[in-house]
Coordinates of C-alpha atoms and ligand atoms in Angstrom, one line a residue:
M20 CA 221.0 119.6 103.1
K21 CA 219.5 116.3 101.3
C22 CA 216.4 116.1 98.9
F23 CA 213.3 115.0 100.8
A24 CA 212.0 112.4 98.1
C25 CA 215.6 111.0 96.9
G26 CA 218.3 112.2 99.5
N27 CA 220.5 113.4 96.6
P28 CA 222.0 117.2 97.4
A29 CA 219.3 119.6 97.6
V30 CA 219.3 122.6 95.5
I31 CA 216.3 124.6 97.5
Y32 CA 215.1 124.7 100.8
R33 CA 211.5 125.7 100.9
K34 CA 210.5 127.2 104.1
Y35 CA 206.8 127.5 103.7
E36 CA 206.9 123.5 103.4
G37 CA 209.9 122.7 105.6
R38 CA 211.1 120.6 103.2
A39 CA 214.5 120.5 100.6
W40 CA 214.5 119.1 97.0
C41 CA 217.2 118.1 94.4
K42 CA 217.2 119.8 90.9
R43 CA 215.3 116.8 89.6
H44 CA 212.5 117.0 91.9
F45 CA 212.0 120.7 92.2
S46 CA 212.0 120.8 88.7
K47 CA 209.2 118.3 88.4
Q48 CA 207.3 120.0 91.0
L49 CA 207.3 123.4 89.2
E50 CA 206.2 122.0 86.3
A51 CA 203.6 120.0 88.0
K52 CA 202.6 123.3 89.4
V53 CA 202.0 125.3 86.0
K54 CA 200.4 122.1 84.4
L55 CA 198.1 122.1 87.4
T56 CA 197.2 126.2 86.9
I57 CA 196.7 125.5 83.4
R58 CA 194.2 122.6 83.7
N59 CA 192.5 123.7 86.6
N60 CA 191.9 127.3 84.7
N61 CA 191.2 125.7 81.4
L62 CA 193.9 128.3 80.4
V63 CA 194.7 126.0 77.1
K64 CA 192.2 124.8 74.6
K65 CA 192.4 122.7 71.4
R66 CA 193.3 124.8 68.7
D67 CA 194.7 127.5 70.3
K68 CA 197.2 130.0 69.0
I69 CA 199.2 130.8 71.8
C70 CA 201.5 133.6 71.6
V71 CA 203.9 134.4 74.6
A72 CA 204.5 137.9 75.7
L73 CA 208.5 137.6 75.7
S74 CA 211.2 140.2 77.3
G75 CA 214.1 138.5 77.7
G76 CA 213.9 138.1 81.3
K77 CA 213.4 135.1 83.6
D78 CA 209.5 135.0 84.2
S79 CA 208.7 135.2 80.3
S80 CA 211.6 133.0 79.4
L81 CA 210.5 130.4 81.5
T82 CA 207.0 131.0 80.2
L83 CA 207.9 130.3 76.8
Y84 CA 210.1 127.3 77.7
L85 CA 207.5 125.7 79.7
M86 CA 204.3 126.3 77.2
N87 CA 206.8 124.7 74.4
K88 CA 207.5 121.7 76.7
F89 CA 203.9 121.1 77.0
F90 CA 202.5 122.0 74.1
G91 CA 205.1 122.3 71.4
K92 CA 204.8 118.8 69.7
R93 CA 201.0 119.2 69.8
P94 CA 199.7 119.3 66.1
D95 CA 196.5 120.9 67.0
I96 CA 198.1 124.1 69.2
E97 CA 200.3 126.8 67.5
L98 CA 203.1 128.4 69.3
S99 CA 204.9 131.7 68.9
A100 CA 206.6 134.7 70.8
I101 CA 206.4 138.5 70.6
I102 CA 208.2 141.0 72.0
I103 CA 207.8 144.9 72.2
N104 CA 211.2 147.1 71.9
E105 CA 210.6 149.9 73.7
G106 CA 213.6 151.7 72.5
I107 CA 215.3 151.4 75.7
R108 CA 219.1 151.7 74.9
G109 CA 221.5 149.3 77.1
Y110 CA 218.4 147.2 78.1
R111 CA 215.8 146.1 75.8
D112 CA 218.4 145.6 73.0
K113 CA 220.3 143.4 75.3
S114 CA 217.2 141.4 76.7
I115 CA 216.2 140.8 73.2
K116 CA 219.3 139.3 72.2
S117 CA 218.4 136.7 75.1
A118 CA 215.0 136.1 74.0
K119 CA 216.2 135.7 70.3
K120 CA 218.5 133.0 71.5
L121 CA 216.1 131.2 73.5
C122 CA 213.7 131.5 70.4
E123 CA 216.4 129.8 68.1
N124 CA 217.2 127.2 70.7
L125 CA 213.4 126.3 71.1
G126 CA 212.5 126.6 67.4
V127 CA 209.9 129.2 68.1
E128 CA 208.7 132.1 65.7
L129 CA 209.3 135.3 67.3
H130 CA 207.7 138.8 66.3
I131 CA 209.4 141.6 67.0
F132 CA 207.5 145.4 67.2
S133 CA 208.9 148.5 68.3
F134 CA 207.7 152.1 69.6
K135 CA 209.7 153.6 67.3
E136 CA 208.2 152.2 63.9
E137 CA 204.7 151.9 65.5
F138 CA 204.5 155.1 67.3
G139 CA 207.3 157.5 65.6
K140 CA 209.7 157.7 68.7
S141 CA 211.3 155.2 71.2
L142 CA 210.9 155.5 74.7
D143 CA 214.2 157.2 75.2
E144 CA 213.0 160.0 72.9
I145 CA 210.0 160.4 74.2
V146 CA 211.5 160.5 78.0
K147 CA 214.3 163.1 76.7
E148 CA 211.5 165.0 74.7
K149 CA 208.8 165.4 77.2
K150 CA 210.7 165.0 80.7
A151 CA 208.1 162.4 81.3
R152 CA 208.0 159.3 83.4
A153 CA 209.0 156.6 81.3
C154 CA 206.6 154.0 82.9
T155 CA 203.6 156.0 82.2
Y156 CA 204.0 155.8 78.5
C157 CA 205.7 152.6 78.5
G158 CA 203.1 150.2 80.1
V159 CA 200.4 151.7 78.1
F160 CA 202.2 151.5 74.7
R161 CA 203.3 148.1 75.3
R162 CA 199.8 146.7 76.5
F163 CA 198.3 148.4 73.6
L164 CA 200.7 146.7 71.1
L165 CA 200.7 143.3 72.9
N166 CA 197.1 143.4 72.4
K167 CA 197.0 144.5 68.9
K168 CA 199.8 142.5 67.2
S169 CA 198.8 139.5 68.9
R170 CA 195.5 139.7 67.5
E171 CA 196.4 140.6 64.0
L172 CA 198.9 137.4 64.2
G173 CA 195.8 135.5 65.1
A174 CA 196.4 134.7 68.7
T175 CA 193.5 133.0 70.8
K176 CA 195.8 133.5 74.0
L177 CA 198.5 135.9 75.1
A178 CA 200.5 133.9 77.6
T179 CA 202.4 136.7 80.2
G180 CA 205.2 135.8 82.7
H181 CA 203.3 136.8 85.8
N182 CA 204.5 134.9 88.6
L183 CA 203.0 134.5 92.2
D184 CA 204.7 137.6 93.5
D185 CA 203.6 139.7 90.7
E186 CA 199.8 138.9 91.5
I187 CA 200.0 139.1 95.1
Q188 CA 201.3 142.4 94.8
S189 CA 198.8 143.4 92.3
V190 CA 195.9 142.3 94.9
F191 CA 197.7 144.4 97.7
I192 CA 197.9 147.4 95.0
N193 CA 194.3 147.7 94.1
N194 CA 193.5 147.1 97.5
L195 CA 195.6 150.2 98.5
K196 CA 194.4 152.2 95.7
G197 CA 190.5 150.8 96.2
D198 CA 190.3 149.8 92.6
I199 CA 187.8 146.9 92.9
N200 CA 187.1 146.8 88.9
R201 CA 191.2 146.2 88.8
L202 CA 191.2 143.8 91.4
M203 CA 188.3 141.4 90.1
R204 CA 190.3 141.5 86.7
L205 CA 192.9 139.6 88.2
G206 CA 193.3 136.1 88.0
P207 CA 194.7 133.3 85.8
K208 CA 192.7 134.6 82.9
P209 CA 189.9 137.7 82.5
P210 CA 186.5 137.4 83.8
F211 CA 184.8 138.4 80.4
P212 CA 186.4 137.3 77.5
R213 CA 185.7 140.0 74.7
K214 CA 186.8 139.4 70.8
E215 CA 188.5 142.8 70.9
F216 CA 191.1 141.4 73.4
V217 CA 193.4 138.8 73.1
T218 CA 192.5 136.6 76.4
R219 CA 195.7 137.1 78.5
I220 CA 196.4 133.8 80.5
K221 CA 199.0 133.3 83.4
P222 CA 200.5 130.0 83.5
L223 CA 203.1 131.0 86.4
R224 CA 200.6 132.4 88.5
N225 CA 201.4 130.0 91.3
I226 CA 205.2 129.7 90.9
P227 CA 207.0 132.2 93.7
E228 CA 209.5 134.6 92.0
K229 CA 212.9 132.8 93.3
E230 CA 211.5 129.7 91.9
T231 CA 211.1 131.1 88.5
A232 CA 215.0 132.2 88.6
L233 CA 216.2 129.1 90.1
Y234 CA 214.3 126.8 87.7
C235 CA 215.8 129.0 84.8
M236 CA 219.4 128.8 86.1
L237 CA 219.1 125.0 86.8
N238 CA 217.8 124.1 83.3
G239 CA 220.0 126.5 81.3
I240 CA 217.2 128.9 79.9
D241 CA 218.9 131.9 78.9
F242 CA 217.4 135.3 80.4
Y243 CA 218.7 138.9 81.0
S244 CA 218.5 139.9 84.7
S245 CA 219.3 143.5 84.7
R246 CA 216.8 146.1 86.0
C247 CA 215.1 148.5 83.4
P248 CA 217.3 151.9 84.2
Y249 CA 213.8 153.7 84.2
S250 CA 212.7 151.3 87.0
E251 CA 211.9 153.4 90.3
D252 CA 210.5 153.2 93.5
S253 CA 206.9 152.9 93.6
I254 CA 204.0 151.5 95.4
R255 CA 204.9 148.0 94.0
F256 CA 208.5 148.0 95.6
D257 CA 207.0 149.0 98.8
V258 CA 204.3 146.3 98.6
R259 CA 207.0 143.9 97.5
K260 CA 209.3 144.7 100.4
F261 CA 206.7 144.0 102.8
I262 CA 205.1 140.6 101.5
N263 CA 208.9 139.4 101.5
E264 CA 209.1 140.6 104.7
M265 CA 206.0 138.7 105.9
E266 CA 207.1 135.7 103.9
E267 CA 210.3 135.7 106.0
K268 CA 208.9 135.9 108.8
Y269 CA 205.7 133.9 108.5
P270 CA 206.3 131.3 105.7
G271 CA 203.5 130.2 103.6
T272 CA 202.0 133.8 103.9
K273 CA 201.9 134.5 100.0
Y274 CA 200.3 131.0 99.1
N275 CA 197.7 131.9 101.9
I276 CA 196.9 135.5 100.2
I277 CA 196.7 134.0 97.1
R278 CA 194.6 131.2 98.3
N279 CA 192.2 133.6 99.8
F280 CA 191.9 135.8 97.3
D281 CA 190.9 132.9 94.6
A282 CA 188.3 131.9 97.4
M283 CA 186.7 135.5 97.0
L284 CA 186.9 136.1 93.6
P285 CA 184.0 134.4 92.3
A286 CA 181.9 136.4 94.4
L287 CA 183.7 139.8 93.8
R288 CA 183.5 139.2 89.9
K289 CA 179.3 138.4 90.5
Y290 CA 178.8 141.6 92.7
F291 CA 180.9 143.9 90.5
A292 CA 180.2 142.6 87.0
N293 CA 182.5 144.8 84.8
T294 CA 179.5 146.8 82.8
A295 CA 181.9 149.5 81.3
E296 CA 181.2 149.1 77.6
V297 CA 183.9 148.6 75.2
K298 CA 183.5 150.5 72.0
A299 CA 186.2 151.3 69.2
C300 CA 188.5 154.3 70.0
P301 CA 187.6 157.1 67.0
K302 CA 191.3 157.3 66.5
C303 CA 192.7 154.1 66.2
G304 CA 189.8 151.6 65.9
E305 CA 191.2 149.7 69.1
P306 CA 188.8 148.7 71.8
T307 CA 188.5 151.3 74.9
S308 CA 185.9 152.0 77.4
R309 CA 187.3 155.9 77.2
E310 CA 186.0 158.6 74.8
I311 CA 189.1 158.3 73.1
C312 CA 191.8 155.4 74.3
K313 CA 194.8 155.9 76.6
T314 CA 197.1 155.2 73.8
C315 CA 196.1 158.1 71.5
E316 CA 195.7 160.4 74.2
L317 CA 199.5 160.1 75.6
L318 CA 200.1 159.9 71.6
E319 CA 198.7 163.5 71.5
S320 CA 200.8 164.4 74.3
I321 CA 204.4 163.3 72.5
T322 CA 203.5 164.7 69.2
S323 CA 202.1 168.3 70.3
Ligands
SF4_425 FE1 208.6 150.3 81.0 FE2 211.1 150.1 82.4 FE3 209.1 151.4 83.6 FE4 208.7 148.7 83.1 S1 210.3 149.9 84.6 S2 207.3 149.7 82.6 S3 210.0 148.4 81.1 S4 210.1 151.7 81.6

């Protein structure tokens, strides 16, 4: 197949467009789409300190690579990366290696924090001792540390690697669960910025997952691609399968869903404004809308 723009050999055929593209045109288009997402949603401002939440996987690695490409030379913008080591042997240690290599190549400062140092136990130890579901602890603890540590580092933005597929899956899951509060918090950045929470931004939100992987491979971006040993079949797994089947059968489904959701989002946010009061957790002082934050609640369960 030949590139639609220049006739050179194509690296991708996008069914949803009905066109094929070479490496150069595919890469340029992906970068332009990310820039548009940033610009249209005001994701980055002058004097921002952007911290990229890195895992070593393809999406977060691409996020760092592109943020560095777009803003690395801007004297008014600071860029760094943060990685949370949950303590998953044979998995996170390897992905941290990739993350370190990428940061070295780009000359970006990397900050590493671990469950073991912050909470006294690694995820492997928690799972072994409590015979618990790893993801329950992992998600809550990681979100907590990403916000706390990036805020302490002075970050004004926390850039995550959420891609188009992740975002659509979340739209479906929150609909299936009837969780309107979480639904309206989706989008390229949060609806109600609060000083206690570093503003999370999603520059890759309009890029399909397959294309983030392809860009990384074509442009020599180091990433670690294995699956977490604790990942299991979940509602997200089923939703992903369903959406991919729909996209295969009806190309363009993913972009139709996100466009439709984005058109409804302002109304959704207006009518279901987040009224939950955010206060300081009496135990750790971090922001929460609960009596005691979820992290402290789970920490109690692993120390009791
Ligand atoms: Fe954490 Fe692994 Fe679960 Fe992801 S799959 S939330 S990395 S334990």
